Amino acid sequence: MRSFALAAGMACAALCSTTALAAGTPFPQPLAEEALPSVAKLPAQWPASWVMLHDFRFMSIVDGRIAVVDTADPVKPLKGLIRASQFANMLSSRERGEIYTAETFYPRLTRGERTDAITIWDMATLEPKGEIVLPGGKRQQSVTYPHLFQFTNGGQWALIANFTPAQSVTVVDLVNRKVLNEIDLPGCAQIYPTGERGFTSLCADGSLFSVTLDANGAAASSKSVAKVQDIDKQALFGTPAMVGKTAWFVSFHGMIQGIDLSGTVAKPLPGMFSVGTAEGGQPEWRPGGWQVINADAAGKLYVLMSPYGKEGSHKDGGSEVWVVDPVKKVRTMRIALQGQTVAIGLTREDKPMLIAARADAVVDVYDATTGTFVRTLGATAAANPILVQNP
Amino acid sequence: MRSFALAAGMACAALCSTTALAAGTPFPQPLAEEALPSVAKLPAQWPASWVMLHDFRFMSIVDGRIAVVDTADPVKPLKGLIRASQFANMLSSRERGEIYTAETFYPRLTRGERTDAITIWDMATLEPKGEIVLPGGKRQQSVTYPHLFQFTNGGQWALIANFTPAQSVTVVDLVNRKVLNEIDLPGCAQIYPTGERGFTSLCADGSLFSVTLDANGAAASSKSVAKVQDIDKQALFGTPAMVGKTAWFVSFHGMIQGIDLSGTVAKPLPGMFSVGTAEGGQPEWRPGGWQVINADAAGKLYVLMSPYGKEGSHKDGGSEVWVVDPVKKVRTMRIALQGQTVAIGLTREDKPMLIAARADAVVDVYDATTGTFVRTLGATAAANPILVQNP
Amino acid sequence: MRFDKLTEKFARGVARGTSRRSLLALLGAGMTGAAAFPVLPVARAASGGGEGGHGAHPGGAARPPMTSGLEQDPGDQSSCDYWRYCAIDGFLCSCCGGSVNTCPPGTEMSPITWIGTCTNPADGRAYVISYNDCCGTSSCGQCLCNRNEGDRPQVRPQSNNDYNWCLGSQSSVYNCSVAAVIGVALEQPK
Amino acid sequence: MRFDKLTEKFARGVARGTSRRSLLALLGAGMTGAAAFPVLPVARAASGGGEGGHGAHPGGAARPPMTSGLEQDPGDQSSCDYWRYCAIDGFLCSCCGGSVNTCPPGTEMSPITWIGTCTNPADGRAYVISYNDCCGTSSCGQCLCNRNEGDRPQVRPQSNNDYNWCLGSQSSVYNCSVAAVIGVALEQPK
């Protein structure tokens, strides 16, 4: 900083004048000297129109990142980037003003001894303020799912999925920045925070499995609930829409299943129902994309739908969003999208916006209440936006 | 390896048959089981049609690489990738069967303590076989120029440019894998191997400066040669075409200057001459691109030319290659290219091919003798190919 | 803490899995797992899938066909439509310096694999295909291929292609994926 | 070993440099140096420059104009044509979470800079512009801009924009570049 100030000072002492007047200008004073160095800060509380786009950056897998995006600002939508290297996961805490990335590093980029770590980033500066190294080099690497890295214990702790391919969950104390425990969980995947201090995973036989944690992050009790899904015929996408403590899952065929996670044991809600059908399917309308279901603050569900639904189409993206009222179990609206969309999110604004991240990296904004297309942000934030998360 | 064999073995013991006969097939025997694991090797001596493309990968600057490409094989042009992270440089030694990359690393991808290192890669396996750490974190980072990392002392040593912005050259013993010395060289840039054990740099006042090295890699003698170029009016591109020990430089305006590097002091050759002129310039034909001059084994020069030549056009790429005989000082051919080209190289084949790396990442192959377009390799090797180097 | 009871139940559960991939059940959850393949629907855009991208997997840049030369093993090995790729997801090693069953030089083949069953159109046989990831070099970036027929969520690892399977290798950095014949399936695919 | 004699000569040599950038000579070779900007002709393709790319610098994706709101500072700060960018090379911080003279959050501004002189079309004055790199986060990837008027080979660092100028910063990883007004040039540009 000092050396810059010196250089700039020297430059102007020798070379500049702040009073020189160009001939014939209508502006008697020149533009003012601008202060350097200067680094932008973000508001400590991000506006409700801001989202985080996970940029998977598949063409350079080591260089993933999270784009902080103001969906209300088409002129300057990108507010900053946060490193998210190699199949990273992320979390954010508005209360603490912190973002957490779970990443993997090698000292020679692609070689050497592996280090997995959680980095704690300040939401106002996007600077790292701490790190928690995860032992064992076992953090699960997948195309990014939100439910591989989740809060529990009122947001004080994080749960991280491991896959070696042995499956387990690491419990981390984010506040005291230390690893608490590891819970082996063979046969079960994904982490859905459950009750005050615990989580639920989905298991390969179609059951779910809920675990409560003690004060040390060890398992205190557990309970299996059988036959929650039929993975062969009616598999649920792993990423649900969260409405309060209820996780709304959608199946490959468009059936919606709620799971109440408010107690110590997850409770499937009775009455699975369909997002509905429509003409024009080739062969039929089904959910398709990477993040295919999301919810607004009022609890309405939004499902990304493709008319080209068939076995194997479930990651192909969609061209419409179907809005569903899970209380009345009816579809309330169909929203036609501007392009093949991969992930959808809803902003926290009073009048929520539907954010559509497209396969061509364009991000579009729709009025979630009316379905009207509001604006496009263009491909201005990420190379491969695959998740739209609220901070 | 063992665990794979076990898994595969179990899989087939339980699930496979090598004799099962499908009904109605004209093939009585099924396809044979294929051996795993299996990793391709390259010939220890690469064919003369192979080149190395430096992929700068500007969209993910930490993830640069070198693509090994067989320009004679449009079906499988890409033979392998070598890591070349963050403004890396590369060298290759056919004698030792080794490739050298000079790179920069951070333990947390973008943060932490910087390490600069040369990695030694085996040309047959593309596996790293050694590393030489470069002290001080001062390796020059630039858009990649070949003459920031060069051999001397019969290929036993390498010279590496540093820029902090203080300028210096580090001398490394590649065979014994150790750093020998560092030579401060303020005011001079680029490294052109000179004589048996030494180098020449170009200096900011238009002179050149030749240094000889002693057995410890320290400077033994030095000599300045004034007024080699007029940087304001007739600047030379930093990357010359090498013909034996003569470096043929081309200027922004298309003047060619030879410099004899065979002795201990570089010797500018008399008689700078023009690549010629042509109709159709807007405003005029000038060299343009990143690697704008190269040579074939017979000593003919190839210059990448743009009709849109003007101040500031020198990195804009070109649409023709002009072939020049530096002995007769005449242009012998104009080759029209298929697309806007950034870098050109010539293969070591008996009948050399002109390799054109385009701005859209397509690589085209021309017969250098006739100028005929032979084939395109498509954009099958690199995102940002900016150098075409012979291994 | 380890839920051994669950493991036992899980093993039974897997044994009731999907027909095509139930074969894997015998290997147990700990030995198999999902495809190695950092899939991406998103990636379709990168390969120029554009509007026609629905359902269609990306075929990559226009290239001359890459054939085995064997009548019994037909098709273009640089194309996502090639028969062995029925359950692959990632960059095809055929375009990366390797081949349909060989990793590119400088990478390491993942020792643990995901296995699928694909029907060879030439001889009508269902082959057991081992999908191995090649590891230790960053994204090849060529010939991205994503086929999800039979793919199931991560809850069933052996049927899910979103995992990075560079696990037993020295480096977990993903480069590309191969598809090797390791035998003929006892049961015909449906 | 240090060639001090050469340094002395170099300082004199620089003082005879190009008119526009000869201003920098007084700062001495050790204090100035080239633009920070990992230039690329190649990059033009990435921004869709296509065939019309000759001479033209890439303008980036279609976006609404980003203006200062000041009549005396006209133009689109997300466009490579904006007057201050007369000698910039890299991703424009205006598109990356920063502004024309501010680095994006989470990056560090390089303490040492390259300085150019650009003429403001509104008031006709030649301003001294400081081009600083923002460092510590990987490539922004937005609004690549490459203008080489007055650019000279690396032999003259203070007039060359191929250097990565993330040097005095904690990390040398390059993210984007700013263009800040630091004064009015005493001499008019030619």
Short mmCIF file of C-alpha atoms in Angstrom, two decimals, chain A residues 56-62 86-87 104 106 109-112 114 140-143 145 148 163-167 181-190 202-205 207 209 211 219 221-222 224 229 231-233 235-238 252 282 289-290 306 308 310-317 338-340 342 358-361 383-386, chain C residues 1-4 6-7 9-10 12-14 16-19 29-34 36-46 49-51 53-56 89-91 106-108 112 135-142 144 146-158 160-168 170-174:
data_model
loop_
_atom_site.label_atom_id
_atom_site.label_comp_id
_atom_site.label_asym_id
_atom_site.label_seq_id
_atom_site.Cartn_x
_atom_site.Cartn_y
_atom_site.Cartn_z
CA PHE A 56 -19.28 -25.73 -11.29
CA ARG A 57 -16.80 -24.77 -14.06
CA PHE A 58 -16.62 -28.25 -15.46
CA MET A 59 -14.07 -27.36 -18.15
CA SER A 60 -11.56 -26.52 -15.38
CA ILE A 61 -12.75 -28.64 -12.50
CA VAL A 62 -10.14 -27.29 -10.09
CA GLN A 86 -13.16 -29.07 -6.94
CA PHE A 87 -16.72 -30.26 -6.41
CA THR A 104 -10.42 -29.94 -1.76
CA TYR A 106 -3.59 -30.21 -3.71
CA LEU A 109 -2.87 -28.08 -8.12
CA THR A 110 -3.54 -31.67 -9.21
CA ARG A 111 -0.93 -33.63 -7.24
CA GLY A 112 0.49 -34.03 -3.77
CA ARG A 114 -4.86 -33.86 -0.42
CA GLN A 140 -17.68 -36.44 -0.86
CA GLN A 141 -16.94 -35.11 -4.33
CA SER A 142 -19.99 -34.96 -6.57
CA VAL A 143 -21.59 -32.61 -8.97
CA TYR A 145 -25.78 -31.03 -4.28
CA LEU A 148 -23.97 -32.65 1.19
CA PHE A 163 -17.69 -40.85 0.41
CA THR A 164 -14.61 -43.04 0.02
CA PRO A 165 -16.92 -44.94 -1.16
CA ALA A 166 -17.69 -45.70 2.48
CA GLN A 167 -20.39 -43.26 3.52
CA ASN A 181 -17.20 -36.24 15.32
CA GLU A 182 -17.79 -38.61 12.45
CA ILE A 183 -20.79 -40.87 12.03
CA ASP A 184 -20.56 -43.88 9.73
CA LEU A 185 -23.71 -44.27 7.73
CA PRO A 186 -23.31 -47.01 5.13
CA GLY A 187 -26.14 -47.23 2.64
CA CYS A 188 -27.50 -43.73 3.17
CA ALA A 189 -26.86 -40.46 1.37
CA GLN A 190 -27.55 -36.73 1.58
CA LEU A 202 -32.18 -41.24 2.47
CA CYS A 203 -31.19 -44.89 2.26
CA ALA A 204 -30.71 -47.22 -0.66
CA ASP A 205 -33.61 -49.49 0.27
CA SER A 207 -36.13 -45.94 3.78
CA PHE A 209 -32.81 -42.77 8.67
CA VAL A 211 -30.09 -39.46 13.79
CA ALA A 219 -25.10 -40.04 17.62
CA SER A 221 -30.34 -41.98 19.00
CA SER A 222 -31.45 -43.13 15.60
CA SER A 224 -35.30 -45.87 10.51
CA GLN A 229 -39.68 -43.92 -1.67
CA ILE A 231 -36.30 -45.75 -6.02
CA ASP A 232 -36.87 -47.96 -9.03
CA LYS A 233 -40.24 -46.62 -10.08
CA ALA A 235 -37.25 -42.01 -7.31
CA LEU A 236 -37.11 -38.64 -5.56
CA PHE A 237 -34.62 -35.99 -6.71
CA GLY A 238 -32.09 -35.59 -3.90
CA PHE A 252 -38.62 -38.27 -11.56
CA GLN A 282 -42.79 -36.10 -26.22
CA GLY A 289 -32.63 -30.32 -14.58
CA TRP A 290 -30.15 -30.13 -11.74
CA SER A 306 -39.49 -30.72 -19.60
CA TYR A 308 -39.27 -34.56 -23.33
CA LYS A 310 -38.62 -40.30 -20.35
CA GLU A 311 -36.25 -42.65 -18.56
CA GLY A 312 -32.90 -40.82 -18.36
CA SER A 313 -34.25 -37.32 -19.08
CA HIS A 314 -34.18 -36.15 -15.47
CA LYS A 315 -31.00 -34.05 -15.78
CA ASP A 316 -31.74 -32.61 -19.21
CA GLY A 317 -33.16 -29.29 -18.03
CA GLN A 338 -36.91 -18.20 -22.31
CA GLY A 339 -34.42 -21.02 -22.69
CA GLN A 340 -33.42 -24.49 -21.56
CA VAL A 342 -30.99 -26.17 -15.38
CA ARG A 358 -29.87 -21.75 -18.12
CA ALA A 359 -27.69 -24.36 -19.77
CA ASP A 360 -26.09 -21.59 -21.85
CA ALA A 361 -25.12 -19.78 -18.60
CA ALA A 383 -19.70 -20.50 -16.77
CA ASN A 384 -21.78 -23.41 -15.41
CA PRO A 385 -24.42 -22.13 -12.98
CA ILE A 386 -25.95 -25.28 -11.51
CA MET C 1 -20.22 -44.52 15.40
CA ARG C 2 -21.32 -47.05 12.83
CA PHE C 3 -24.84 -48.24 12.20
CA ASP C 4 -24.15 -51.88 11.53
CA LEU C 6 -28.44 -50.49 8.89
CA THR C 7 -25.65 -51.92 6.80
CA LYS C 9 -30.59 -53.95 6.02
CA PHE C 10 -29.00 -51.90 3.29
CA ARG C 12 -30.78 -56.55 1.51
CA GLY C 13 -32.25 -53.37 0.14
CA VAL C 14 -29.73 -53.10 -2.63
CA ARG C 16 -33.86 -55.57 -4.54
CA GLY C 17 -32.53 -52.78 -6.78
CA THR C 18 -33.16 -51.99 -10.40
CA SER C 19 -32.92 -54.85 -12.79
CA ALA C 29 -22.27 -50.98 -1.04
CA GLY C 30 -18.72 -50.51 0.12
CA MET C 31 -17.11 -51.88 -3.00
CA THR C 32 -19.16 -50.38 -5.76
CA GLY C 33 -20.71 -46.94 -5.74
CA ALA C 34 -21.73 -44.56 -8.43
CA ALA C 36 -17.21 -41.48 -11.40
CA PHE C 37 -18.58 -38.92 -13.62
CA PRO C 38 -18.97 -35.31 -12.80
CA VAL C 39 -22.07 -35.11 -14.87
CA LEU C 40 -23.59 -31.95 -15.95
CA PRO C 41 -26.78 -31.09 -17.61
CA VAL C 42 -25.21 -27.69 -17.75
CA ALA C 43 -22.32 -29.02 -19.66
CA ARG C 44 -24.58 -29.66 -22.58
CA ALA C 45 -24.42 -25.97 -23.37
CA ALA C 46 -20.65 -26.08 -23.49
CA GLY C 49 -26.23 -28.68 -27.56
CA GLY C 50 -28.28 -25.52 -27.69
CA GLU C 51 -32.00 -25.71 -28.00
CA GLY C 53 -30.26 -30.33 -26.25
CA HIS C 54 -33.26 -31.92 -24.62
CA GLY C 55 -32.78 -35.58 -24.17
CA ALA C 56 -29.87 -35.52 -26.56
CA ASP C 89 -21.02 -39.38 -17.69
CA GLY C 90 -17.99 -37.18 -18.22
CA PHE C 91 -15.32 -36.47 -20.81
CA GLY C 106 -0.10 -39.07 -17.13
CA THR C 107 -3.37 -40.02 -15.46
CA GLU C 108 -4.16 -42.86 -13.10
CA ILE C 112 -12.80 -48.84 -8.02
CA CYS C 135 -7.41 -39.07 -12.40
CA GLY C 136 -4.60 -36.68 -11.58
CA THR C 137 -4.89 -34.21 -14.48
CA SER C 138 -7.53 -31.47 -14.61
CA SER C 139 -10.66 -31.66 -16.83
CA CYS C 140 -9.87 -32.96 -20.31
CA GLY C 141 -12.67 -30.77 -21.60
CA GLN C 142 -13.25 -32.78 -24.80
CA LEU C 144 -18.47 -34.44 -22.82
CA ASN C 146 -23.93 -37.52 -20.29
CA ARG C 147 -26.35 -40.42 -20.50
CA ASN C 148 -28.68 -40.95 -17.60
CA GLU C 149 -30.78 -43.94 -18.59
CA GLY C 150 -31.05 -46.00 -15.43
CA ASP C 151 -29.42 -43.28 -13.36
CA ARG C 152 -30.91 -42.97 -9.89
CA PRO C 153 -30.32 -40.38 -7.12
CA GLN C 154 -27.24 -40.50 -4.92
CA VAL C 155 -29.13 -42.52 -2.36
CA ARG C 156 -28.24 -45.45 -4.58
CA PRO C 157 -24.56 -44.85 -5.31
CA GLN C 158 -24.11 -47.79 -7.62
CA ASN C 160 -25.81 -42.67 -9.74
CA ASN C 161 -23.35 -40.95 -12.02
CA ASP C 162 -22.86 -37.69 -10.11
CA TYR C 163 -20.08 -38.94 -7.85
CA ASN C 164 -16.45 -38.28 -8.68
CA TRP C 165 -15.05 -41.79 -8.69
CA CYS C 166 -11.40 -40.70 -8.51
CA LEU C 167 -11.29 -42.19 -5.04
CA GLY C 168 -8.77 -44.98 -4.76
CA GLN C 170 -3.44 -40.86 -5.73
CA SER C 171 -5.25 -37.70 -6.80
CA SER C 172 -8.99 -37.07 -6.87
CA VAL C 173 -8.71 -34.57 -9.73
CA TYR C 174 -10.98 -35.77 -12.54
#
